[in-house]
Amino acid sequence: MLIARLIAEPETLGDNLALAMEQIEDAGWEVAGAGMLAEVDDVLEMELIEEAKAPDVGAVRRILDQCFPSSDLLLSREAIEVPRLFVSDMDSTMIGQECIDELADFAGLKERIAAITERAMRGELDFEAALRERVGLLKDLSEGAIAQCLEERIRPMDGARTLVATLKAHGARTVLVTGGFHAFADPVAQMLGFEHVVANRLGVHGGALTGEVVGGIVDSSVKRQVLLDEAARLGEGAGSLATGDGANDIPMLEAATHGIAYRAKPKARAAADGWIERGDLTAILSLYGIARENWVAA
């Protein structure tokens, strides 16, 4: 069985839904049921059963994406339950900025460094090499620029605080894991309510950046391992949710029970179990069937 939950513009749920159901059945699935969730009346749930020997789940994704181009979606092979673990990327996922790009602006290098960031997030560059190159360009920048950048530039994504607070209230452990830096991630985690942080460290000496990363690099493999280790501590059967937007988030998204891509780069979106394109981060709560009256304002 495959469960599809979808949030789309109400006016598209008529003819578009009928067309989607017809195409899904042509692709080898039986639509066993379709209706709005009782708890969250703007979420459509469809239960699909395999008719063919090996029906293509990707076909369902493509059909729903084509029929509902501006939508929020979650596909699951199992019952959708509130996760006991939430692991998220930071930049362009929990906050609306790429920290290193904003920091680079204080060195007059934003355009140059942002271009490298964009290519790395699209999976066109080796993540570690791209990170070391960008950090190297910031050599001799005043350490004070970090605090100024945090104060003036870094802002949470809409719905981030409510998402984290509500998942915590429902028993989830929350972990922020980023290829960015503790100098940004620790304050952001405190601001949003994350319980644990995994990040890189910028080298600082004499009040200025050294242009080096201290210690090991938090790359895609580390992100995945953090999720697996945290899930193992919770015990067998603990459901996990991962969110991210870039290519370096893909292994983490794939390892989670549910990986949701937030306004993501194409490769990350294609690898995830769902995506958020229409709403803010609270759309994830709706897809998990958490009624608005049970959200925790933060």
Tab-separated table of C-alpha atoms in Angstrom:
chain	number	residue	atom	x	y	z
A	1	MET	CA	0.000	0.000	0.000
A	2	LEU	CA	1.039	3.581	-0.649
A	3	ILE	CA	-0.401	6.539	1.233
A	4	ALA	CA	-0.367	9.942	-0.423
A	5	ARG	CA	-1.202	13.093	1.508
A	6	LEU	CA	-1.552	16.317	-0.409
A	7	ILE	CA	-2.244	19.987	0.260
A	8	ALA	CA	-3.175	21.933	-2.855
A	9	GLU	CA	-5.266	24.888	-3.920
A	10	PRO	CA	-8.917	23.961	-3.157
A	11	GLU	CA	-10.048	24.860	-6.677
A	12	THR	CA	-7.710	22.225	-8.130
A	13	LEU	CA	-9.168	19.347	-6.132
A	14	GLY	CA	-12.080	18.759	-8.486
A	15	ASP	CA	-11.253	17.919	-12.077
A	16	ASN	CA	-7.544	17.630	-11.289
A	17	LEU	CA	-8.161	14.964	-8.662
A	18	ALA	CA	-10.315	12.945	-11.026
A	19	LEU	CA	-7.604	13.173	-13.688
A	20	ALA	CA	-4.892	12.194	-11.198
A	21	MET	CA	-6.867	9.159	-9.997
A	22	GLU	CA	-7.425	8.013	-13.567
A	23	GLN	CA	-3.738	8.320	-14.440
A	24	ILE	CA	-2.655	6.600	-11.214
A	25	GLU	CA	-4.865	3.619	-12.008
A	26	ASP	CA	-3.454	3.525	-15.543
A	27	ALA	CA	0.015	3.350	-13.939
A	28	GLY	CA	-0.822	0.106	-12.127
A	29	TRP	CA	-2.365	1.237	-8.841
A	30	GLU	CA	-5.861	0.823	-7.432
A	31	VAL	CA	-7.197	3.899	-5.648
A	32	ALA	CA	-8.692	2.213	-2.586
A	33	GLY	CA	-9.851	5.437	-1.012
A	34	ALA	CA	-9.592	9.204	-1.240
A	35	GLY	CA	-10.879	11.860	1.112
A	36	MET	CA	-9.992	14.794	3.317
A	37	LEU	CA	-8.475	14.055	6.725
A	38	ALA	CA	-10.947	14.433	9.558
A	39	GLU	CA	-8.351	16.128	11.786
A	40	VAL	CA	-6.956	18.432	9.094
A	41	ASP	CA	-9.619	19.270	6.565
A	42	ASP	CA	-7.285	20.789	3.979
A	43	VAL	CA	-5.257	17.578	3.576
A	44	LEU	CA	-6.319	15.045	0.972
A	45	GLU	CA	-5.345	11.446	1.712
A	46	MET	CA	-5.298	8.745	-0.942
A	47	GLU	CA	-4.758	5.048	-0.273
A	48	LEU	CA	-3.242	3.231	-3.224
A	49	ILE	CA	-2.848	-0.523	-3.649
A	50	GLU	CA	-0.495	-2.173	-6.134
A	51	GLU	CA	-2.306	-3.866	-8.991
A	52	ALA	CA	0.685	-4.579	-11.202
A	53	LYS	CA	3.582	-6.763	-10.075
A	54	ALA	CA	6.003	-3.894	-9.617
A	55	PRO	CA	4.163	-0.580	-10.047
A	56	ASP	CA	6.287	2.530	-10.244
A	57	VAL	CA	6.059	4.747	-7.144
A	58	GLY	CA	7.845	7.399	-9.157
A	59	ALA	CA	4.923	7.433	-11.547
A	60	VAL	CA	2.592	8.400	-8.704
A	61	ARG	CA	4.932	11.248	-7.767
A	62	ARG	CA	5.055	12.510	-11.337
A	63	ILE	CA	1.293	12.340	-11.758
A	64	LEU	CA	0.554	14.212	-8.532
A	65	ASP	CA	3.242	16.765	-9.343
A	66	GLN	CA	1.792	17.373	-12.801
A	67	CYS	CA	-1.820	17.529	-11.632
A	68	PHE	CA	-1.043	19.671	-8.580
A	69	PRO	CA	2.050	21.711	-9.541
A	70	SER	CA	1.905	23.985	-6.476
A	71	SER	CA	1.368	21.572	-3.634
A	72	ASP	CA	2.723	20.034	-0.461
A	73	LEU	CA	3.019	16.251	-0.554
A	74	LEU	CA	4.023	13.237	1.503
A	75	LEU	CA	4.177	9.685	0.147
A	76	SER	CA	4.565	6.768	2.533
A	77	ARG	CA	4.679	2.985	2.282
A	78	GLU	CA	3.506	2.718	5.893
A	79	ALA	CA	1.045	4.391	8.237
A	80	ILE	CA	1.903	8.055	8.680
A	81	GLU	CA	2.570	8.710	12.350
A	82	VAL	CA	4.136	11.681	14.120
A	83	PRO	CA	7.911	11.027	14.137
A	84	ARG	CA	9.891	10.413	17.302
A	85	LEU	CA	12.958	11.990	15.709
A	86	PHE	CA	13.252	15.183	13.705
A	87	VAL	CA	16.595	15.945	12.036
A	88	SER	CA	16.895	19.036	9.880
A	89	ASP	CA	19.320	20.968	7.749
A	90	MET	CA	19.677	24.641	8.686
A	91	ASP	CA	20.506	26.983	5.787
A	92	SER	CA	17.575	27.617	3.411
A	93	THR	CA	15.534	25.092	5.395
A	94	MET	CA	15.145	26.241	9.007
A	95	ILE	CA	16.429	29.719	8.202
A	96	GLY	CA	15.897	31.703	5.032
A	97	GLN	CA	19.550	32.396	4.340
A	98	GLU	CA	22.837	30.685	3.508
A	99	CYS	CA	24.990	31.850	6.424
A	100	ILE	CA	28.313	31.702	4.625
A	101	ASP	CA	26.921	33.784	1.758
A	102	GLU	CA	25.662	36.446	4.157
A	103	LEU	CA	28.952	36.434	6.054
A	104	ALA	CA	30.802	36.814	2.764
A	105	ASP	CA	28.929	40.052	2.151
A	106	PHE	CA	30.870	41.599	5.034
A	107	ALA	CA	34.049	40.769	3.109
A	108	GLY	CA	32.662	42.096	-0.171
A	109	LEU	CA	32.600	38.567	-1.615
A	110	LYS	CA	28.948	37.575	-1.496
A	111	GLU	CA	28.411	37.199	-5.237
A	112	ARG	CA	31.513	35.056	-5.679
A	113	ILE	CA	30.874	32.806	-2.685
A	114	ALA	CA	27.111	32.511	-3.296
A	115	ALA	CA	27.802	31.177	-6.783
A	116	ILE	CA	29.921	28.390	-5.289
A	117	THR	CA	27.254	27.668	-2.667
A	118	GLU	CA	24.551	27.380	-5.304
A	119	ARG	CA	26.565	24.898	-7.368
A	120	ALA	CA	27.401	22.837	-4.283
A	121	MET	CA	23.756	22.692	-3.195
A	122	ARG	CA	22.785	21.534	-6.671
A	123	GLY	CA	25.307	18.709	-6.416
A	124	GLU	CA	27.573	20.104	-9.129
A	125	LEU	CA	30.634	20.442	-6.848
A	126	ASP	CA	32.262	18.288	-4.190
A	127	PHE	CA	30.815	19.596	-0.934
A	128	GLU	CA	33.997	19.494	1.165
A	129	ALA	CA	36.171	21.109	-1.509
A	130	ALA	CA	33.568	23.817	-2.077
A	131	LEU	CA	33.291	24.479	1.662
A	132	ARG	CA	37.038	24.778	2.154
A	133	GLU	CA	37.295	27.090	-0.862
A	134	ARG	CA	34.610	29.418	0.470
A	135	VAL	CA	36.031	29.481	3.989
A	136	GLY	CA	39.488	30.159	2.584
A	137	LEU	CA	38.170	33.260	0.835
A	138	LEU	CA	37.048	34.628	4.213
A	139	LYS	CA	40.553	34.588	5.709
A	140	ASP	CA	41.257	37.658	7.881
A	141	LEU	CA	37.584	38.678	8.142
A	142	SER	CA	36.893	40.046	11.627
A	143	GLU	CA	35.267	37.577	14.026
A	144	GLY	CA	32.870	40.367	14.954
A	145	ALA	CA	31.255	40.041	11.534
A	146	ILE	CA	29.676	36.763	12.692
A	147	ALA	CA	27.709	38.426	15.504
A	148	GLN	CA	26.748	41.306	13.215
A	149	CYS	CA	25.609	38.867	10.524
A	150	LEU	CA	23.498	36.920	13.020
A	151	GLU	CA	21.881	40.085	14.299
A	152	GLU	CA	21.210	41.736	10.957
A	153	ARG	CA	20.747	38.934	8.432
A	154	ILE	CA	19.713	35.576	9.883
A	155	ARG	CA	15.989	34.972	10.191
A	156	PRO	CA	13.946	31.789	10.719
A	157	MET	CA	11.820	30.348	7.960
A	158	ASP	CA	8.113	30.948	8.420
A	159	GLY	CA	6.698	28.209	10.615
A	160	ALA	CA	10.077	26.931	11.846
A	161	ARG	CA	9.521	27.692	15.529
A	162	THR	CA	6.026	26.211	15.511
A	163	LEU	CA	7.194	23.092	13.676
A	164	VAL	CA	9.985	22.380	16.169
A	165	ALA	CA	7.919	23.226	19.257
A	166	THR	CA	4.967	21.115	18.129
A	167	LEU	CA	7.051	18.068	17.241
A	168	LYS	CA	8.810	18.320	20.618
A	169	ALA	CA	5.440	18.570	22.374
A	170	HIS	CA	4.410	15.372	20.593
A	171	GLY	CA	7.498	13.546	21.869
A	172	ALA	CA	10.040	14.031	19.080
A	173	ARG	CA	13.754	14.558	19.683
A	174	THR	CA	14.984	17.472	17.581
A	175	VAL	CA	18.439	17.710	16.001
A	176	LEU	CA	19.880	20.451	13.794
A	177	VAL	CA	22.634	19.106	11.516
A	178	THR	CA	24.341	21.439	9.093
A	179	GLY	CA	27.293	21.795	6.794
A	180	GLY	CA	27.437	25.327	8.165
A	181	PHE	CA	29.079	26.430	11.386
A	182	HIS	CA	28.479	26.239	15.124
A	183	ALA	CA	28.944	30.015	15.317
A	184	PHE	CA	25.609	30.289	13.501
A	185	ALA	CA	23.963	26.951	14.236
A	186	ASP	CA	24.149	27.170	18.043
A	187	PRO	CA	22.267	30.503	18.242
A	188	VAL	CA	19.797	29.345	15.580
A	189	ALA	CA	19.150	26.092	17.469
A	190	GLN	CA	18.502	28.048	20.651
A	191	MET	CA	16.195	30.427	18.803
A	192	LEU	CA	14.172	27.598	17.241
A	193	GLY	CA	14.252	25.118	20.115
A	194	PHE	CA	16.457	22.318	18.767
A	195	GLU	CA	17.913	20.062	21.445
A	196	HIS	CA	21.160	19.062	19.750
A	197	VAL	CA	23.443	20.573	17.079
A	198	VAL	CA	25.967	19.006	14.710
A	199	ALA	CA	27.989	21.501	12.646
A	200	ASN	CA	31.426	22.571	11.448
A	201	ARG	CA	33.764	24.969	13.236
A	202	LEU	CA	35.365	28.062	11.763
A	203	GLY	CA	39.020	28.644	12.627
A	204	VAL	CA	39.524	31.891	14.557
A	205	HIS	CA	42.769	33.421	15.808
A	206	GLY	CA	43.483	36.885	17.116
A	207	GLY	CA	39.923	38.032	16.498
A	208	ALA	CA	39.897	37.110	12.799
A	209	LEU	CA	38.962	34.080	10.691
A	210	THR	CA	41.913	31.893	9.740
A	211	GLY	CA	40.357	30.717	6.482
A	212	GLU	CA	40.284	27.126	7.739
A	213	VAL	CA	37.733	24.656	9.052
A	214	VAL	CA	38.670	23.176	12.429
A	215	GLY	CA	38.188	19.415	12.719
A	216	GLY	CA	36.216	17.074	10.486
A	217	ILE	CA	33.693	18.206	7.906
A	218	VAL	CA	29.958	17.704	8.369
A	219	ASP	CA	29.086	16.464	4.889
A	220	SER	CA	26.285	14.342	3.472
A	221	SER	CA	27.625	11.110	4.975
A	222	VAL	CA	27.839	12.674	8.439
A	223	LYS	CA	24.288	13.997	8.149
A	224	ARG	CA	23.043	10.519	7.292
A	225	GLN	CA	24.997	8.933	10.132
A	226	VAL	CA	23.666	11.443	12.648
A	227	LEU	CA	20.132	10.489	11.678
A	228	LEU	CA	20.865	6.763	11.900
A	229	ASP	CA	22.642	7.082	15.259
A	230	GLU	CA	19.901	9.213	16.781
A	231	ALA	CA	17.210	6.823	15.523
A	232	ALA	CA	19.096	3.825	16.946
A	233	ARG	CA	19.174	5.447	20.384
A	234	LEU	CA	15.401	5.749	20.307
A	235	GLY	CA	15.006	2.040	19.577
A	236	GLU	CA	13.592	-0.129	16.831
A	237	GLY	CA	10.534	1.209	15.087
A	238	ALA	CA	11.094	4.859	15.999
A	239	GLY	CA	9.865	6.905	13.060
A	240	SER	CA	12.106	9.685	11.801
A	241	LEU	CA	11.607	12.841	9.761
A	242	ALA	CA	14.377	14.669	7.918
A	243	THR	CA	14.078	17.996	6.122
A	244	GLY	CA	16.544	19.656	3.782
A	245	ASP	CA	16.923	21.495	0.509
A	246	GLY	CA	20.281	20.653	-1.072
A	247	ALA	CA	22.160	17.771	-2.644
A	248	ASN	CA	24.194	17.217	0.524
A	249	ASP	CA	20.921	16.454	2.347
A	250	ILE	CA	19.978	13.565	0.043
A	251	PRO	CA	21.489	10.651	2.038
A	252	MET	CA	19.795	11.971	5.192
A	253	LEU	CA	16.457	12.388	3.416
A	254	GLU	CA	16.694	8.859	2.032
A	255	ALA	CA	17.665	7.322	5.385
A	256	ALA	CA	14.727	8.830	7.281
A	257	THR	CA	11.329	7.184	7.534
A	258	HIS	CA	10.097	10.300	5.765
A	259	GLY	CA	12.385	12.762	3.999
A	260	ILE	CA	10.693	16.032	3.081
A	261	ALA	CA	12.359	18.533	0.749
A	262	TYR	CA	11.608	22.160	1.591
A	263	ARG	CA	11.563	24.436	-1.484
A	264	ALA	CA	14.493	22.347	-2.551
A	265	LYS	CA	16.992	22.007	-5.352
A	266	PRO	CA	15.824	19.506	-8.016
A	267	LYS	CA	18.060	16.605	-6.945
A	268	ALA	CA	16.981	16.838	-3.302
A	269	ARG	CA	13.335	17.131	-4.247
A	270	ALA	CA	13.557	14.068	-6.484
A	271	ALA	CA	15.149	11.991	-3.706
A	272	ALA	CA	12.638	12.878	-0.992
A	273	ASP	CA	9.379	11.203	0.060
A	274	GLY	CA	7.627	14.517	-0.231
A	275	TRP	CA	8.032	18.236	-0.615
A	276	ILE	CA	6.806	21.575	0.605
A	277	GLU	CA	6.266	24.026	-2.250
A	278	ARG	CA	3.004	25.777	-1.360
A	279	GLY	CA	2.927	26.455	2.378
A	280	ASP	CA	5.427	27.237	5.083
A	281	LEU	CA	7.067	24.703	7.395
A	282	THR	CA	3.855	24.169	9.369
A	283	ALA	CA	2.530	22.324	6.304
A	284	ILE	CA	4.581	19.382	7.605
A	285	LEU	CA	2.391	19.309	10.727
A	286	SER	CA	-0.714	19.190	8.559
A	287	LEU	CA	0.695	16.351	6.460
A	288	TYR	CA	1.248	14.403	9.687
A	289	GLY	CA	-2.372	14.952	10.624
A	290	ILE	CA	-1.731	17.283	13.573
A	291	ALA	CA	-4.733	19.580	13.889
A	292	ARG	CA	-4.025	23.308	14.096
A	293	GLU	CA	-5.454	23.520	17.629
A	294	ASN	CA	-2.687	21.118	18.697
A	295	TRP	CA	0.134	23.228	17.264
A	296	VAL	CA	2.434	24.873	19.800
A	297	ALA	CA	2.971	28.555	19.137
A	298	ALA	CA	6.566	29.578	19.705
